[in-house]
Amino acid sequence: MSKKIMVHDTTLRDGEQTPGVSLLPEEKLMIAKALDDVGVDVIEAGAAITSPGEQESIKKISGENLRANISSFARIVKDDIDKALWCGVDSVFLVAPTSDLHIKYKLGIDRNELLKRMADAIDYSKEHGLIVDLCAEDGSRTDIEFLEKVLKKATECKIDRFTIADTVGIMTPDKISEIFLHLAQKAKVPLGIHCHDDLGLATANTICAVKSGAAIIDVAVNGLGERAGNTALEEAVMALKLGYGYETGIKTEKILALSELVEKICGIPVPPNKAIVGENAFTHEAGIHVDGILKKAETYEAIKPELVGAKRMFVLGKHVGAKSVKKMLEDQKISVTDEQLKEIFSQIKYMGDKGKRVTSSDLEAIADSVQGIKREKCLKVQELVAVAGNTITPTASVKLSLNGREIVESAVGTGPVDAALKAIKHATKDVPFELVEYHVDSISGGTDALVKVMVKLKSKDRVVTAQGTGSDIVLASVDALVSGLNSLMAKR
Ligand code: MN
């Protein structure tokens, strides 16, 4: 058994079946290019039968001459295969429901008829030069003797790969192992595994399938997919690599950028505590951990952040230790005496105890007050108007003073917040910065809720975080941005 595992990515097919996700052809193409660049072996670009728009997408991706193999989902129906052929794909992910439940209730036929339809569909696909990955839908709930029969018949029809789908996500690692250990003895083609995360076991099941003979893993970036989603590409690839020494063709250092692209285009936010790609995956707050990491990173960091293109981060809060405060002050180029450090530390603990997240701008403000420094703010907003409605383009105008100079600017945006922040960006064009993160949390429940806006700004090698709070989301956003900019511009 070769140790190199093939990665079949279904972000653009099963991933797009995530409730609330629907992608335009250009968006699908952008993701396909990124998947190709990161090194997946097969891109399941969609299901050609779905719609004319879907066909346009798949055709575009097929026409890109990507390194990866391009595949379309197809049922064992001639029309599905014809549509896939029209898109110019290399292969079909040919799906045959194999459980009695599906055969009887979904298709209303019997096992023999299923085998016949499957054989016809494989023959038709092969006659037209397609690579065929036969997927046993609901394979995990299929009677094992019949599954073996399906594999045998499909192999006689010259399929190239055979995938077992745990369509409803009901498998456990030992049951998956049992199925694969059994089939791997008989299989003459590479076996694939397609899992769903309904029990939170998709990654574990995928790994167990590989350990029991599977050579292809079906995955989706950020674990997107029907219901609870598919096996997450980032989790399976990293667990196979670090836990078992299996290699894939994935350039792991590009994983985070891929995840961010998919998050942005699909509009499904990645939870902060998500393995590998979550915002907190390499972020440390607790004093004991930070102290250990500063002495030797491996003490509390089993996965090197660089390995997936991430960066280690330290944040301030109630669990912080004096050493992290010192380190963060140094990062912001603030030097303090031991006495001052003690006072700054206790003020941060106090804020943390009050349930506040302490940003880098807060840290600077605390340091300034402890050191008795009165700093004139470089940037002040004097007037701000932002308007939105259904008959106008969201527009904002701002009058601000920047180092004593008065500047008036305006901008339009996708909404009043976007317009206001863009107007400030225009007005401060001499201060190069990039808004790398923008977060809104509602502190209380109703439409008059207090909102907390967090921003992260990057300028050359500096990164600052800042927040703004209030019941007006536009003003809170502007406050956060302005305090971040002041922190970037402060002369130290
Ligand atoms: Mn699926």
Tab-separated table of C-alpha atoms and ligand atoms in Angstrom:
chain	number	residue	atom	x	y	z
A	1	MET	CA	0.000	0.000	0.000
A	2	SER	CA	1.465	3.289	-1.085
A	3	LYS	CA	1.674	5.935	1.601
A	4	LYS	CA	0.653	8.733	-0.779
A	5	ILE	CA	-3.025	9.501	-0.386
A	6	MET	CA	-5.059	11.041	-3.184
A	7	VAL	CA	-7.180	14.078	-2.289
A	8	HIS	CA	-10.571	14.391	-3.977
A	9	ASP	CA	-11.980	17.796	-3.112
A	10	THR	CA	-15.737	18.295	-3.136
A	11	THR	CA	-15.892	21.902	-1.876
A	12	LEU	CA	-17.482	22.962	-5.165
A	13	ARG	CA	-20.095	20.167	-5.161
A	14	ASP	CA	-21.007	18.804	-1.712
A	15	GLY	CA	-19.526	21.964	-0.152
A	16	GLU	CA	-21.785	24.113	-2.286
A	17	GLN	CA	-24.721	22.073	-0.977
A	18	THR	CA	-24.089	23.722	2.408
A	19	PRO	CA	-27.357	25.488	3.236
A	20	GLY	CA	-27.002	29.134	2.209
A	21	VAL	CA	-24.157	28.668	-0.261
A	22	SER	CA	-24.583	29.273	-3.989
A	23	LEU	CA	-21.621	30.269	-6.106
A	24	LEU	CA	-21.319	32.203	-9.345
A	25	PRO	CA	-19.188	30.739	-12.154
A	26	GLU	CA	-16.384	33.278	-11.508
A	27	GLU	CA	-16.407	32.412	-7.810
A	28	LYS	CA	-16.215	28.694	-8.497
A	29	LEU	CA	-13.337	29.283	-10.873
A	30	MET	CA	-11.439	31.275	-8.240
A	31	ILE	CA	-11.809	28.469	-5.714
A	32	ALA	CA	-10.892	25.832	-8.319
A	33	LYS	CA	-7.666	27.674	-9.148
A	34	ALA	CA	-6.800	27.906	-5.457
A	35	LEU	CA	-7.528	24.186	-4.954
A	36	ASP	CA	-5.308	23.359	-7.903
A	37	ASP	CA	-2.568	25.568	-6.534
A	38	VAL	CA	-2.743	23.955	-3.109
A	39	GLY	CA	-2.304	20.544	-4.751
A	40	VAL	CA	-5.566	18.572	-4.639
A	41	ASP	CA	-5.658	15.654	-7.086
A	42	VAL	CA	-9.325	15.804	-8.111
A	43	ILE	CA	-11.635	18.817	-8.157
A	44	GLU	CA	-15.285	17.778	-8.131
A	45	ALA	CA	-16.446	21.003	-9.719
A	46	GLY	CA	-20.192	20.499	-9.367
A	47	ALA	CA	-23.077	18.424	-10.716
A	48	ALA	CA	-23.518	19.304	-14.376
A	49	ILE	CA	-27.180	18.244	-14.352
A	50	THR	CA	-28.055	20.930	-11.751
A	51	SER	CA	-28.542	23.976	-13.985
A	52	PRO	CA	-27.222	25.885	-16.993
A	53	GLY	CA	-25.238	28.110	-14.584
A	54	GLU	CA	-23.613	25.054	-13.049
A	55	GLN	CA	-22.698	23.776	-16.520
A	56	GLU	CA	-21.120	27.130	-17.311
A	57	SER	CA	-19.064	26.911	-14.103
A	58	ILE	CA	-17.835	23.376	-14.729
A	59	LYS	CA	-17.055	24.141	-18.356
A	60	LYS	CA	-15.035	27.198	-17.323
A	61	ILE	CA	-13.041	25.173	-14.797
A	62	SER	CA	-12.466	22.327	-17.278
A	63	GLY	CA	-11.230	24.847	-19.844
A	64	GLU	CA	-8.581	26.221	-17.470
A	65	ASN	CA	-6.124	23.368	-18.093
A	66	LEU	CA	-5.523	22.924	-14.404
A	67	ARG	CA	-3.131	20.271	-13.155
A	68	ALA	CA	-5.887	18.611	-11.109
A	69	ASN	CA	-8.334	16.179	-12.598
A	70	ILE	CA	-11.761	17.843	-13.075
A	71	SER	CA	-14.823	15.826	-12.190
A	72	SER	CA	-18.596	16.220	-12.257
A	73	PHE	CA	-21.072	14.486	-10.009
A	74	ALA	CA	-23.508	12.361	-12.027
A	75	ARG	CA	-26.277	9.936	-11.172
A	76	ILE	CA	-26.365	6.613	-13.056
A	77	VAL	CA	-28.506	8.332	-15.656
A	78	LYS	CA	-27.497	8.953	-19.284
A	79	ASP	CA	-28.624	12.594	-19.221
A	80	ASP	CA	-26.383	13.370	-16.198
A	81	ILE	CA	-23.367	11.864	-17.959
A	82	ASP	CA	-24.180	13.710	-21.202
A	83	LYS	CA	-24.285	17.023	-19.340
A	84	ALA	CA	-20.940	16.232	-17.685
A	85	LEU	CA	-19.454	15.359	-21.091
A	86	TRP	CA	-20.737	18.635	-22.506
A	87	CYS	CA	-18.730	20.448	-19.786
A	88	GLY	CA	-15.512	18.758	-20.924
A	89	VAL	CA	-14.663	17.088	-17.608
A	90	ASP	CA	-11.951	14.429	-17.214
A	91	SER	CA	-13.970	12.240	-14.888
A	92	VAL	CA	-17.355	11.540	-13.353
A	93	PHE	CA	-18.163	10.911	-9.728
A	94	LEU	CA	-20.833	8.400	-10.659
A	95	VAL	CA	-23.220	7.911	-7.794
A	96	ALA	CA	-25.150	4.660	-7.394
A	97	PRO	CA	-27.349	4.294	-4.301
A	98	THR	CA	-26.574	0.836	-2.924
A	99	SER	CA	-28.423	0.485	0.386
A	100	ASP	CA	-31.756	-1.326	0.311
A	101	LEU	CA	-33.305	1.778	1.836
A	102	HIS	CA	-32.218	3.889	-1.128
A	103	ILE	CA	-32.817	1.245	-3.785
A	104	LYS	CA	-36.331	0.474	-2.572
A	105	TYR	CA	-37.634	3.827	-1.367
A	106	LYS	CA	-35.683	6.328	-3.420
A	107	LEU	CA	-35.405	4.541	-6.741
A	108	GLY	CA	-38.316	2.101	-6.305
A	109	ILE	CA	-36.374	-0.724	-7.995
A	110	ASP	CA	-34.580	-3.898	-6.880
A	111	ARG	CA	-30.890	-4.793	-6.535
A	112	ASN	CA	-30.646	-6.438	-9.972
A	113	GLU	CA	-32.108	-3.426	-11.704
A	114	LEU	CA	-29.694	-1.194	-9.782
A	115	LEU	CA	-26.717	-3.287	-10.932
A	116	LYS	CA	-27.956	-3.129	-14.496
A	117	ARG	CA	-28.424	0.642	-14.480
A	118	MET	CA	-25.034	1.085	-12.864
A	119	ALA	CA	-23.290	-1.116	-15.440
A	120	ASP	CA	-24.969	0.761	-18.307
A	121	ALA	CA	-23.898	4.112	-16.864
A	122	ILE	CA	-20.294	2.963	-16.369
A	123	ASP	CA	-20.155	1.499	-19.896
A	124	TYR	CA	-21.545	4.711	-21.350
A	125	SER	CA	-19.044	6.853	-19.416
A	126	LYS	CA	-16.079	4.664	-20.370
A	127	GLU	CA	-17.136	4.627	-24.047
A	128	HIS	CA	-16.883	8.405	-23.911
A	129	GLY	CA	-13.403	8.373	-22.435
A	130	LEU	CA	-14.226	9.391	-18.876
A	131	ILE	CA	-12.363	8.335	-15.774
A	132	VAL	CA	-15.024	6.758	-13.554
A	133	ASP	CA	-15.118	6.969	-9.781
A	134	LEU	CA	-18.111	4.834	-8.836
A	135	CYS	CA	-19.534	6.047	-5.562
A	136	ALA	CA	-21.700	3.693	-3.517
A	137	GLU	CA	-24.173	6.164	-2.056
A	138	ASP	CA	-25.253	5.213	1.468
A	139	GLY	CA	-22.548	2.562	1.049
A	140	SER	CA	-21.883	2.557	4.781
A	141	ARG	CA	-25.410	1.247	5.415
A	142	THR	CA	-25.256	-1.262	2.571
A	143	ASP	CA	-25.243	-4.963	3.323
A	144	ILE	CA	-21.545	-5.898	2.948
A	145	GLU	CA	-22.119	-8.878	0.603
A	146	PHE	CA	-24.095	-6.692	-1.749
A	147	LEU	CA	-21.491	-3.922	-1.535
A	148	GLU	CA	-18.908	-6.502	-2.563
A	149	LYS	CA	-21.119	-7.515	-5.470
A	150	VAL	CA	-21.415	-3.866	-6.552
A	151	LEU	CA	-17.637	-3.496	-6.407
A	152	LYS	CA	-17.132	-6.683	-8.426
A	153	LYS	CA	-19.644	-5.683	-11.101
A	154	ALA	CA	-18.290	-2.127	-11.329
A	155	THR	CA	-14.724	-3.450	-11.609
A	156	GLU	CA	-15.789	-5.745	-14.485
A	157	CYS	CA	-17.166	-2.640	-16.184
A	158	LYS	CA	-13.683	-1.094	-15.808
A	159	ILE	CA	-14.190	1.639	-13.261
A	160	ASP	CA	-11.056	3.476	-12.156
A	161	ARG	CA	-11.937	4.101	-8.518
A	162	PHE	CA	-14.540	2.929	-6.030
A	163	THR	CA	-15.759	5.256	-3.280
A	164	ILE	CA	-17.886	4.346	-0.297
A	165	ALA	CA	-20.029	7.181	0.977
A	166	ASP	CA	-21.204	7.500	4.534
A	167	THR	CA	-23.976	9.648	3.107
A	168	VAL	CA	-25.852	10.196	6.356
A	169	GLY	CA	-22.791	10.462	8.626
A	170	ILE	CA	-23.745	7.557	10.894
A	171	MET	CA	-20.483	5.620	10.874
A	172	THR	CA	-18.026	5.188	13.733
A	173	PRO	CA	-14.299	4.528	13.289
A	174	ASP	CA	-14.438	0.786	14.029
A	175	LYS	CA	-17.394	0.168	11.718
A	176	ILE	CA	-15.630	2.029	8.897
A	177	SER	CA	-12.470	0.005	9.503
A	178	GLU	CA	-14.453	-3.221	9.281
A	179	ILE	CA	-15.938	-2.272	5.904
A	180	PHE	CA	-12.624	-1.168	4.431
A	181	LEU	CA	-10.560	-4.079	5.776
A	182	HIS	CA	-13.099	-6.385	4.126
A	183	LEU	CA	-13.300	-4.594	0.772
A	184	ALA	CA	-9.579	-3.844	0.492
A	185	GLN	CA	-8.892	-7.596	0.262
A	186	LYS	CA	-11.139	-7.907	-2.770
A	187	ALA	CA	-10.637	-4.538	-4.478
A	188	LYS	CA	-8.615	-4.309	-7.681
A	189	VAL	CA	-9.122	-0.533	-7.931
A	190	PRO	CA	-8.202	2.212	-5.442
A	191	LEU	CA	-10.843	2.741	-2.763
A	192	GLY	CA	-12.145	6.148	-1.706
A	193	ILE	CA	-13.967	7.343	1.395
A	194	HIS	CA	-16.629	10.088	1.533
A	195	CYS	CA	-17.735	11.051	5.048
A	196	HIS	CA	-20.153	13.424	6.716
A	197	ASP	CA	-19.750	14.992	10.132
A	198	ASP	CA	-23.193	14.370	11.655
A	199	LEU	CA	-21.598	12.716	14.698
A	200	GLY	CA	-18.463	14.856	14.615
A	201	LEU	CA	-16.572	11.781	13.407
A	202	ALA	CA	-15.946	12.614	9.737
A	203	THR	CA	-12.207	13.127	10.123
A	204	ALA	CA	-11.758	10.136	12.435
A	205	ASN	CA	-13.730	7.912	10.065
A	206	THR	CA	-11.732	9.126	7.072
A	207	ILE	CA	-8.444	8.369	8.826
A	208	CYS	CA	-9.655	4.908	9.845
A	209	ALA	CA	-10.689	4.176	6.272
A	210	VAL	CA	-7.202	5.112	5.088
A	211	LYS	CA	-5.575	2.961	7.772
A	212	SER	CA	-7.812	0.103	6.596
A	213	GLY	CA	-6.992	0.416	2.915
A	214	ALA	CA	-8.572	3.525	1.375
A	215	ALA	CA	-6.283	5.464	-0.964
A	216	ILE	CA	-8.528	8.420	-1.802
A	217	ILE	CA	-10.115	10.862	0.653
A	218	ASP	CA	-13.111	13.035	-0.192
A	219	VAL	CA	-12.839	16.346	1.616
A	220	ALA	CA	-14.147	19.912	1.583
A	221	VAL	CA	-12.348	23.041	2.708
A	222	ASN	CA	-13.488	24.201	6.184
A	223	GLY	CA	-15.613	21.058	6.425
A	224	LEU	CA	-18.364	22.531	4.244
A	225	GLY	CA	-21.044	20.206	2.903
A	226	GLU	CA	-24.585	18.931	3.363
A	227	ARG	CA	-25.974	19.253	6.921
A	228	ALA	CA	-23.050	19.055	9.381
A	229	GLY	CA	-20.628	19.041	6.461
A	230	ASN	CA	-17.973	16.795	4.960
A	231	THR	CA	-14.567	15.797	6.241
A	232	ALA	CA	-12.498	18.998	6.448
A	233	LEU	CA	-9.566	19.015	4.018
A	234	GLU	CA	-7.310	20.766	6.521
A	235	GLU	CA	-8.061	18.300	9.323
A	236	ALA	CA	-7.727	15.100	7.319
A	237	VAL	CA	-4.558	16.174	5.527
A	238	MET	CA	-2.816	17.344	8.707
A	239	ALA	CA	-3.959	14.395	10.827
A	240	LEU	CA	-2.798	11.912	8.166
A	241	LYS	CA	0.538	13.689	7.911
A	242	LEU	CA	1.315	14.392	11.559
A	243	GLY	CA	-0.459	11.438	13.136
A	244	TYR	CA	0.386	8.666	10.693
A	245	GLY	CA	3.066	9.871	8.309
A	246	TYR	CA	0.839	9.608	5.235
A	247	GLU	CA	1.674	12.141	2.549
A	248	THR	CA	-0.734	13.874	0.199
A	249	GLY	CA	0.096	16.264	-2.629
A	250	ILE	CA	-1.144	19.186	-0.517
A	251	LYS	CA	1.205	22.132	0.002
A	252	THR	CA	0.188	22.496	3.632
A	253	GLU	CA	1.637	25.994	4.028
A	254	LYS	CA	-1.122	27.218	1.680
A	255	ILE	CA	-3.967	25.727	3.718
A	256	LEU	CA	-4.883	28.802	5.758
A	257	ALA	CA	-5.016	31.097	2.718
A	258	LEU	CA	-7.262	28.562	0.952
A	259	SER	CA	-9.532	28.378	3.989
A	260	GLU	CA	-9.803	32.167	4.131
A	261	LEU	CA	-10.637	32.387	0.436
A	262	VAL	CA	-13.379	29.773	0.730
A	263	GLU	CA	-14.732	31.439	3.874
A	264	LYS	CA	-14.927	34.778	2.104
A	265	ILE	CA	-16.470	33.525	-1.128
A	266	CYS	CA	-18.925	31.067	0.445
A	267	GLY	CA	-19.884	33.402	3.284
A	268	ILE	CA	-19.827	30.637	5.907
A	269	PRO	CA	-17.685	31.882	8.818
A	270	VAL	CA	-15.069	29.553	10.250
A	271	PRO	CA	-15.619	29.211	14.027
A	272	PRO	CA	-12.686	30.606	16.026
A	273	ASN	CA	-12.054	27.253	17.714
A	274	LYS	CA	-12.001	25.277	14.448
A	275	ALA	CA	-9.033	22.898	14.184
A	276	ILE	CA	-6.108	24.063	12.010
A	277	VAL	CA	-7.794	27.097	10.408
A	278	GLY	CA	-9.775	28.747	13.249
A	279	GLU	CA	-8.663	32.162	14.430
A	280	ASN	CA	-7.735	30.723	17.829
A	281	ALA	CA	-5.950	27.621	16.533
A	282	PHE	CA	-2.547	29.213	17.172
A	283	THR	CA	-3.544	31.934	19.641
A	284	HIS	CA	-2.455	31.830	23.261
A	285	GLU	CA	-3.748	33.787	26.208
A	286	ALA	CA	-2.957	31.849	29.377
A	287	GLY	CA	0.173	33.050	31.175
A	288	ILE	CA	1.550	29.571	31.846
A	289	HIS	CA	1.274	28.645	28.167
A	290	VAL	CA	2.794	31.860	26.859
A	291	ASP	CA	5.678	31.570	29.305
A	292	GLY	CA	6.328	28.014	28.106
A	293	ILE	CA	6.070	28.955	24.431
A	294	LEU	CA	8.477	31.853	24.807
A	295	LYS	CA	10.990	29.430	26.355
A	296	LYS	CA	10.358	26.660	23.810
A	297	ALA	CA	7.432	26.727	21.370
A	298	GLU	CA	6.883	22.937	21.444
A	299	THR	CA	5.833	23.055	25.107
A	300	TYR	CA	2.316	24.129	24.152
A	301	GLU	CA	2.371	23.971	20.376
A	302	ALA	CA	2.325	20.513	18.796
A	303	ILE	CA	1.658	21.842	15.300
A	304	LYS	CA	3.980	24.524	14.001
A	305	PRO	CA	1.782	27.391	12.737
A	306	GLU	CA	4.073	27.950	9.704
A	307	LEU	CA	3.251	24.422	8.575
A	308	VAL	CA	-0.262	25.556	7.576
A	309	GLY	CA	0.609	29.161	6.755
A	310	ALA	CA	-0.627	30.536	10.094
A	311	LYS	CA	1.053	32.769	12.650
A	312	ARG	CA	1.328	32.344	16.389
A	313	MET	CA	-0.544	35.034	18.284
A	314	PHE	CA	-0.703	36.126	21.877
A	315	VAL	CA	-3.742	37.922	23.231
A	316	LEU	CA	-4.380	39.754	26.439
A	317	GLY	CA	-7.144	38.844	28.864
A	318	LYS	CA	-7.839	37.584	32.326
A	319	HIS	CA	-5.522	34.551	32.048
A	320	VAL	CA	-2.563	36.560	30.840
A	321	GLY	CA	0.858	36.347	32.488
A	322	ALA	CA	3.403	39.111	33.105
A	323	LYS	CA	5.787	37.683	30.494
A	324	SER	CA	3.221	37.973	27.704
A	325	VAL	CA	2.474	41.550	28.658
A	326	LYS	CA	6.172	42.320	28.522
A	327	LYS	CA	6.488	40.594	25.153
A	328	MET	CA	3.520	42.482	23.696
A	329	LEU	CA	4.845	45.798	24.961
A	330	GLU	CA	8.157	45.014	23.289
A	331	ASP	CA	6.333	44.126	20.054
A	332	GLN	CA	4.687	47.565	20.172
A	333	LYS	CA	8.129	49.096	20.901
A	334	ILE	CA	7.097	50.329	24.354
A	335	SER	CA	9.747	50.112	27.058
A	336	VAL	CA	8.670	50.152	30.700
A	337	THR	CA	10.292	49.756	34.106
A	338	ASP	CA	9.551	46.695	36.253
A	339	GLU	CA	7.341	48.849	38.500
A	340	GLN	CA	5.346	50.099	35.498
A	341	LEU	CA	5.037	46.575	34.110
A	342	LYS	CA	3.511	45.449	37.399
A	343	GLU	CA	0.920	48.230	37.272
A	344	ILE	CA	0.088	47.623	33.589
A	345	PHE	CA	-0.265	43.910	34.335
A	346	SER	CA	-2.713	44.489	37.168
A	347	GLN	CA	-4.824	46.874	35.058
A	348	ILE	CA	-5.058	44.267	32.296
A	349	LYS	CA	-6.117	41.634	34.824
A	350	TYR	CA	-8.747	44.066	36.105
A	351	MET	CA	-10.139	44.606	32.582
A	352	GLY	CA	-10.023	40.873	31.946
A	353	ASP	CA	-11.955	40.179	35.139
A	354	LYS	CA	-14.650	42.557	33.929
A	355	GLY	CA	-15.043	40.276	30.914
A	356	LYS	CA	-13.283	42.602	28.489
A	357	ARG	CA	-11.020	41.571	25.678
A	358	VAL	CA	-7.904	43.732	25.808
A	359	THR	CA	-6.720	44.936	22.411
A	360	SER	CA	-3.264	46.220	21.544
A	361	SER	CA	-4.669	49.785	21.488
A	362	ASP	CA	-5.989	49.239	25.028
A	363	LEU	CA	-2.537	48.031	26.080
A	364	GLU	CA	-0.944	51.187	24.680
A	365	ALA	CA	-3.507	53.415	26.372
A	366	ILE	CA	-2.854	51.650	29.700
A	367	ALA	CA	0.908	51.956	29.225
A	368	ASP	CA	0.560	55.659	28.418
A	369	SER	CA	-1.522	56.331	31.526
A	370	VAL	CA	0.827	54.332	33.770
A	371	GLN	CA	3.812	56.194	32.345
A	372	GLY	CA	1.973	59.506	32.696
A	373	ILE	CA	2.236	60.211	28.966
A	374	LYS	CA	-0.461	62.455	27.519
A	375	ARG	CA	-0.504	61.689	23.868
A	376	GLU	CA	-2.205	64.022	21.426
A	377	LYS	CA	-4.292	61.860	19.080
A	378	CYS	CA	-3.093	62.249	15.476
A	379	LEU	CA	-6.512	61.498	14.063
A	380	LYS	CA	-9.841	62.926	15.231
A	381	VAL	CA	-13.225	62.633	13.580
A	382	GLN	CA	-15.065	65.937	13.629
A	383	GLU	CA	-18.135	65.186	11.547
A	384	LEU	CA	-19.548	62.015	10.118
A	385	VAL	CA	-22.687	61.343	8.098
A	386	ALA	CA	-23.612	57.940	6.779
A	387	VAL	CA	-26.848	57.282	4.935
A	388	ALA	CA	-28.490	54.120	3.671
A	389	GLY	CA	-31.885	53.181	2.309
A	390	ASN	CA	-33.535	51.267	-0.505
A	391	THR	CA	-33.518	54.121	-2.991
A	392	ILE	CA	-29.950	55.385	-2.566
A	393	THR	CA	-26.455	53.979	-2.720
A	394	PRO	CA	-25.044	53.814	0.840
A	395	THR	CA	-22.896	56.914	1.140
A	396	ALA	CA	-20.769	58.490	3.868
A	397	SER	CA	-18.916	61.753	4.239
A	398	VAL	CA	-16.382	62.537	6.905
A	399	LYS	CA	-14.521	65.601	8.149
A	400	LEU	CA	-11.486	64.785	10.209
A	401	SER	CA	-8.276	66.343	11.417
A	402	LEU	CA	-5.083	64.473	10.706
A	403	ASN	CA	-2.050	65.908	12.467
A	404	GLY	CA	-3.862	69.254	12.668
A	405	ARG	CA	-4.812	69.288	9.005
A	406	GLU	CA	-8.515	69.279	8.139
A	407	ILE	CA	-9.615	66.770	5.510
A	408	VAL	CA	-13.076	66.181	4.010
A	409	GLU	CA	-13.769	62.999	2.088
A	410	SER	CA	-16.679	60.812	1.019
A	411	ALA	CA	-17.280	57.320	-0.283
A	412	VAL	CA	-19.991	54.874	-1.270
A	413	GLY	CA	-20.106	51.292	-0.069
A	414	THR	CA	-22.154	48.137	0.231
A	415	GLY	CA	-23.737	49.554	3.382
A	416	PRO	CA	-23.300	52.527	5.730
A	417	VAL	CA	-20.453	50.883	7.710
A	418	ASP	CA	-18.544	50.019	4.564
A	419	ALA	CA	-19.096	53.545	3.188
A	420	ALA	CA	-17.975	55.235	6.440
A	421	LEU	CA	-14.812	53.134	6.759
A	422	LYS	CA	-13.989	53.719	3.096
A	423	ALA	CA	-14.439	57.493	3.530
A	424	ILE	CA	-11.927	57.395	6.415
A	425	LYS	CA	-9.565	55.288	4.352
A	426	HIS	CA	-9.719	57.867	1.535
A	427	ALA	CA	-9.095	60.691	4.002
A	428	THR	CA	-6.083	58.931	5.500
A	429	LYS	CA	-4.541	57.742	2.247
A	430	ASP	CA	-1.096	58.964	3.405
A	431	VAL	CA	-1.216	56.350	6.179
A	432	PRO	CA	-0.883	53.018	4.404
A	433	PHE	CA	-2.766	50.285	6.215
A	434	GLU	CA	-4.814	47.204	5.500
A	435	LEU	CA	-7.946	46.261	7.401
A	436	VAL	CA	-7.290	42.547	7.875
A	437	GLU	CA	-10.154	41.776	10.220
A	438	TYR	CA	-13.500	43.250	11.155
A	439	HIS	CA	-15.765	41.626	13.731
A	440	VAL	CA	-19.083	42.679	15.212
A	441	ASP	CA	-20.571	41.165	18.355
A	442	SER	CA	-23.868	42.140	19.846
A	443	ILE	CA	-23.540	42.374	23.606
A	444	SER	CA	-27.240	42.328	24.443
A	445	GLY	CA	-30.201	40.967	22.545
A	446	GLY	CA	-32.566	43.510	20.964
A	447	THR	CA	-32.364	45.899	18.014
A	448	ASP	CA	-31.059	48.544	20.457
A	449	ALA	CA	-28.283	46.167	21.528
A	450	LEU	CA	-24.837	47.392	22.388
A	451	VAL	CA	-22.451	46.280	19.694
A	452	LYS	CA	-18.750	45.708	20.034
A	453	VAL	CA	-16.625	46.117	16.926
A	454	MET	CA	-13.113	44.694	16.785
A	455	VAL	CA	-10.684	45.585	14.031
A	456	LYS	CA	-7.227	44.364	13.178
A	457	LEU	CA	-5.033	46.662	11.082
A	458	LYS	CA	-1.765	45.850	9.404
A	459	SER	CA	0.852	48.331	8.293
A	460	LYS	CA	4.231	47.071	7.084
A	461	ASP	CA	5.398	44.819	9.927
A	462	ARG	CA	2.999	46.090	12.589
A	463	VAL	CA	-0.356	44.639	13.515
A	464	VAL	CA	-2.685	46.425	15.904
A	465	THR	CA	-6.099	45.529	17.259
A	466	ALA	CA	-8.657	48.010	18.505
A	467	GLN	CA	-12.308	48.109	19.470
A	468	GLY	CA	-15.260	50.428	19.524
A	469	THR	CA	-18.472	49.980	21.490
A	470	GLY	CA	-21.871	51.670	21.239
A	471	SER	CA	-25.458	51.198	20.172
A	472	ASP	CA	-24.766	52.650	16.716
A	473	ILE	CA	-22.898	50.146	14.576
A	474	VAL	CA	-21.539	52.839	12.223
A	475	LEU	CA	-20.088	54.946	15.052
A	476	ALA	CA	-18.728	51.901	16.901
A	477	SER	CA	-16.999	50.775	13.695
A	478	VAL	CA	-15.560	54.240	13.087
A	479	ASP	CA	-14.332	54.403	16.715
A	480	ALA	CA	-12.578	51.076	16.373
A	481	LEU	CA	-10.903	52.032	13.098
A	482	VAL	CA	-9.843	55.471	14.336
A	483	SER	CA	-8.365	54.133	17.557
A	484	GLY	CA	-6.463	51.480	15.587
A	485	LEU	CA	-5.135	54.165	13.211
A	486	ASN	CA	-4.086	56.360	16.123
A	487	SER	CA	-2.215	53.421	17.564
A	488	LEU	CA	-0.448	52.811	14.232
A	489	MET	CA	0.536	56.472	13.948
A	490	ALA	CA	1.563	57.055	17.563
A	491	LYS	CA	5.229	58.080	17.753
A	492	ARG	CA	7.168	56.044	20.266
B	1	MN	MN	-22.025	13.845	0.493
